[in-house]
Amino acid sequence: MTKPAISFWFEFASTYSYLSAMRIETLARERGVDIDWRPFLLGPIFAELGWSTSPFNLQPAKGAYMWRDMERQCERFSLPFTHPVPFPQNGIKAARIAWCLRKSEWIGSFVRAVYAAEFGQGQDISDAAFLACVLVDIGAPAKNVMQRIETGEVKDALRAEVEEAKRLGIFGAPSFVTPDGELFWGNDRLDEALDWALRHPG
Amino acid sequence: MTKPAISFWFEFASTYSYLSAMRIETLARERGVDIDWRPFLLGPIFAELGWSTSPFNLQPAKGAYMWRDMERQCERFSLPFTHPVPFPQNGIKAARIAWCLRKSEWIGSFVRAVYAAEFGQGQDISDAAFLACVLVDIGAPAKNVMQRIETGEVKDALRAEVEEAKRLGIFGAPSFVTPDGELFWGNDRLDEALDWALRHPG
């Protein structure tokens, strides 16, 4: 029997991905579930629906609700929260870095540092200098990674991840996929997805 | 101090409203929270966004996910589940009846009977004969209620409820509003909304 595992599909601009990103490593470790970190972009998926921005911007009532709900959820999980401006932020460079680091020891720390800066402090995460600092802080090979993310190989790899997300039926973030192909959407399904992964190790 | 209370805004065509409708009375009673039953229609709210049908039909990937998620959630709550055809169903008559019964002893039974027929058995709830049967079954004054729902008074009252929903910032169902004005959206927030109502009795 293989070790239980879960794919964690996250988008750096996504508010609810923040809630999962900050908690998933602890929750997965408690259950003995491995995490397959899958950074991706929602922009191209939204564009196919004719959306030019986040649905939270396109639907003002839903957007207003989401910001209040995030305040309440962050309080519940004891996470700091700041409404980042602009929203959504451009997370493409951060996503490419996460793709480079996805199998490394630094992935969890990198993902949490970016989300904490963005939604904990309202910082702009599109900035290359900021991202390089995060890499230095966590002890990752910053210069090497910052060069790699400008290569066609990494750009294409992230594009391929978006295609894979579509193939899996993913339409939002965070999403969780278990080895038997079950898809769970939203931070509200994180525990349920991990429990499913435990019961269905593939 | 007034008794803790919660407004339960539900739409008969809404899948996730089924999950809350079947459980809210028990969960509220356990906590000593009163329920203000607020049937409404999402159609006019969706129409203002340019949508002609449910977002689950407009976004195929989200729709496919929702049906699978409903199967899993119904299993979790030990509720029967059948995908109703067509979807969404026309719940306008059922909503008018619920408006008439909202302050009566029959409201909980009526709401559960309609949702159980729709999502438990896949029955068509738009049919007046079916709705009259439900009223007879639960011992409500069927003939009187079926006549009232064709009056301008009741039609206008339900329209006014849709306007009130918009005013409260409601954009989906189920939604829960506490006396201090907090809005909670989705069956996933039912317990949190009831707990909030307990802590903030208004």
CSV table of N, CA and C in Angstrom, one decimal, chain A residues 16 49 51 58-63 65-66 68-69 72-73 76 169-171 182-186 188-189 192 196, chain B residues 16 49 51 58-63 65-66 68-69 72-73 76 169-171 182-186 188-189 192 196:
chain,number,residue,atom,x,y,z
A,16,TYR,N,-8.9,32.3,-0.1
A,16,TYR,CA,-9.1,31.1,0.7
A,16,TYR,C,-8.0,30.1,0.6
A,49,LEU,N,-14.2,31.5,-19.1
A,49,LEU,CA,-15.6,31.8,-18.8
A,49,LEU,C,-15.9,33.2,-19.1
A,51,TRP,N,-14.3,35.9,-17.9
A,51,TRP,CA,-14.1,36.8,-16.8
A,51,TRP,C,-12.7,37.4,-16.9
A,58,LEU,N,-16.1,40.8,-9.8
A,58,LEU,CA,-17.2,40.9,-10.8
A,58,LEU,C,-18.6,40.9,-10.1
A,59,GLN,N,-18.7,40.2,-8.9
A,59,GLN,CA,-19.9,40.2,-8.1
A,59,GLN,C,-19.7,41.0,-6.8
A,60,PRO,N,-20.1,42.2,-6.8
A,60,PRO,CA,-19.8,43.0,-5.6
A,60,PRO,C,-20.3,42.5,-4.3
A,61,ALA,N,-21.6,42.0,-4.3
A,61,ALA,CA,-22.1,41.4,-3.1
A,61,ALA,C,-21.3,40.2,-2.6
A,62,LYS,N,-21.0,39.4,-3.5
A,62,LYS,CA,-20.2,38.2,-3.1
A,62,LYS,C,-18.8,38.6,-2.6
A,63,GLY,N,-18.2,39.6,-3.3
A,63,GLY,CA,-16.9,40.2,-2.9
A,63,GLY,C,-17.0,40.7,-1.5
A,65,TYR,N,-19.0,40.1,0.9
A,65,TYR,CA,-19.2,39.0,1.8
A,65,TYR,C,-17.9,38.3,2.1
A,66,MET,N,-17.1,38.0,1.0
A,66,MET,CA,-15.9,37.2,1.1
A,66,MET,C,-14.9,37.9,2.1
A,68,ARG,N,-15.5,40.0,4.6
A,68,ARG,CA,-15.9,39.8,5.9
A,68,ARG,C,-15.7,38.4,6.4
A,69,ASP,N,-16.0,37.4,5.5
A,69,ASP,CA,-15.9,36.0,5.9
A,69,ASP,C,-14.4,35.7,6.2
A,72,ARG,N,-13.5,36.8,9.6
A,72,ARG,CA,-14.0,35.8,10.6
A,72,ARG,C,-13.2,34.5,10.6
A,73,GLN,N,-12.9,34.0,9.4
A,73,GLN,CA,-12.1,32.8,9.3
A,73,GLN,C,-10.7,32.9,9.8
A,76,ARG,N,-10.8,32.8,13.5
A,76,ARG,CA,-11.0,31.4,13.9
A,76,ARG,C,-9.8,30.6,13.9
A,169,GLY,N,-10.8,19.0,-13.7
A,169,GLY,CA,-12.1,19.6,-13.3
A,169,GLY,C,-12.0,20.7,-12.3
A,170,ILE,N,-10.7,21.2,-12.1
A,170,ILE,CA,-10.5,22.3,-11.2
A,170,ILE,C,-11.0,23.6,-11.7
A,171,PHE,N,-11.8,24.4,-10.9
A,171,PHE,CA,-12.4,25.7,-11.4
A,171,PHE,C,-12.1,26.8,-10.4
A,182,GLU,N,-10.7,12.0,-6.5
A,182,GLU,CA,-11.7,12.8,-5.9
A,182,GLU,C,-11.2,14.2,-5.8
A,183,LEU,N,-12.1,15.2,-6.2
A,183,LEU,CA,-11.8,16.6,-6.1
A,183,LEU,C,-12.6,17.3,-5.0
A,184,PHE,N,-11.9,18.0,-4.2
A,184,PHE,CA,-12.5,18.8,-3.1
A,184,PHE,C,-12.1,20.3,-3.3
A,185,TRP,N,-13.1,21.2,-3.2
A,185,TRP,CA,-12.9,22.6,-3.5
A,185,TRP,C,-13.1,23.4,-2.2
A,186,GLY,N,-12.1,24.3,-1.9
A,186,GLY,CA,-12.3,25.2,-0.9
A,186,GLY,C,-11.7,24.9,0.4
A,188,ASP,N,-12.9,25.1,3.2
A,188,ASP,CA,-13.9,24.4,4.0
A,188,ASP,C,-13.9,22.8,3.8
A,189,ARG,N,-13.2,22.4,2.8
A,189,ARG,CA,-13.1,20.9,2.5
A,189,ARG,C,-11.8,20.3,2.8
A,192,GLU,N,-11.9,17.3,5.3
A,192,GLU,CA,-12.6,16.2,4.6
A,192,GLU,C,-11.7,15.6,3.5
A,196,TRP,N,-10.3,11.8,3.5
A,196,TRP,CA,-10.6,11.0,2.3
A,196,TRP,C,-9.3,10.3,1.8
B,16,TYR,N,-27.6,23.3,-1.9
B,16,TYR,CA,-27.0,23.3,-0.6
B,16,TYR,C,-28.0,23.8,0.5
B,49,LEU,N,-27.1,40.0,-12.5
B,49,LEU,CA,-25.7,39.7,-12.9
B,49,LEU,C,-25.6,39.3,-14.4
B,51,TRP,N,-27.2,36.6,-15.5
B,51,TRP,CA,-27.3,35.1,-15.5
B,51,TRP,C,-28.8,34.7,-15.8
B,58,LEU,N,-24.2,27.4,-15.7
B,58,LEU,CA,-23.4,28.3,-16.5
B,58,LEU,C,-21.9,27.9,-16.5
B,59,GLN,N,-21.4,27.3,-15.4
B,59,GLN,CA,-20.0,26.9,-15.3
B,59,GLN,C,-20.0,25.4,-15.2
B,60,PRO,N,-19.8,24.7,-16.3
B,60,PRO,CA,-19.9,23.2,-16.3
B,60,PRO,C,-19.0,22.5,-15.3
B,61,ALA,N,-17.8,23.0,-15.1
B,61,ALA,CA,-16.8,22.3,-14.2
B,61,ALA,C,-17.3,22.5,-12.8
B,62,LYS,N,-17.8,23.7,-12.4
B,62,LYS,CA,-18.3,23.9,-11.1
B,62,LYS,C,-19.6,23.1,-10.8
B,63,GLY,N,-20.4,23.0,-11.9
B,63,GLY,CA,-21.6,22.2,-11.8
B,63,GLY,C,-21.3,20.7,-11.5
B,65,TYR,N,-18.7,19.4,-10.3
B,65,TYR,CA,-18.1,19.3,-8.9
B,65,TYR,C,-19.3,19.3,-7.9
B,66,MET,N,-20.2,20.3,-8.0
B,66,MET,CA,-21.3,20.4,-7.0
B,66,MET,C,-22.1,19.1,-6.9
B,68,ARG,N,-21.1,16.0,-7.4
B,68,ARG,CA,-20.4,15.1,-6.7
B,68,ARG,C,-20.2,15.4,-5.2
B,69,ASP,N,-20.0,16.7,-4.9
B,69,ASP,CA,-19.9,17.2,-3.6
B,69,ASP,C,-21.2,17.0,-2.8
B,72,ARG,N,-21.4,13.4,-1.7
B,72,ARG,CA,-20.6,13.2,-0.5
B,72,ARG,C,-21.2,13.9,0.8
B,73,GLN,N,-21.7,15.1,0.6
B,73,GLN,CA,-22.3,15.8,1.8
B,73,GLN,C,-23.5,15.1,2.3
B,76,ARG,N,-22.5,12.2,4.3
B,76,ARG,CA,-22.0,12.7,5.6
B,76,ARG,C,-23.1,12.9,6.5
B,169,GLY,N,-27.4,42.1,1.4
B,169,GLY,CA,-26.1,41.6,0.8
B,169,GLY,C,-26.1,40.2,0.4
B,170,ILE,N,-27.3,39.6,0.4
B,170,ILE,CA,-27.4,38.1,0.1
B,170,ILE,C,-27.3,37.9,-1.4
B,171,PHE,N,-26.5,37.0,-1.8
B,171,PHE,CA,-26.2,36.7,-3.2
B,171,PHE,C,-26.3,35.2,-3.5
B,182,GLU,N,-24.8,40.1,10.9
B,182,GLU,CA,-23.7,39.3,10.3
B,182,GLU,C,-24.4,38.4,9.3
B,183,LEU,N,-23.7,38.3,8.1
B,183,LEU,CA,-24.2,37.4,7.1
B,183,LEU,C,-23.3,36.2,6.9
B,184,PHE,N,-23.9,35.0,6.9
B,184,PHE,CA,-23.1,33.8,6.6
B,184,PHE,C,-23.7,33.1,5.4
B,185,TRP,N,-22.9,32.6,4.5
B,185,TRP,CA,-23.4,32.0,3.3
B,185,TRP,C,-23.0,30.6,3.2
B,186,GLY,N,-23.9,29.7,2.9
B,186,GLY,CA,-23.6,28.3,2.6
B,186,GLY,C,-23.8,27.4,3.7
B,188,ASP,N,-22.0,25.2,4.7
B,188,ASP,CA,-20.8,25.0,5.5
B,188,ASP,C,-20.6,26.0,6.6
B,189,ARG,N,-21.5,27.1,6.6
B,189,ARG,CA,-21.4,28.1,7.7
B,189,ARG,C,-22.6,28.0,8.7
B,192,GLU,N,-21.5,27.7,12.4
B,192,GLU,CA,-20.8,28.9,12.8
B,192,GLU,C,-21.9,30.1,12.9
B,196,TRP,N,-22.7,32.1,16.3
B,196,TRP,CA,-22.6,33.5,16.3
B,196,TRP,C,-23.9,34.1,16.9
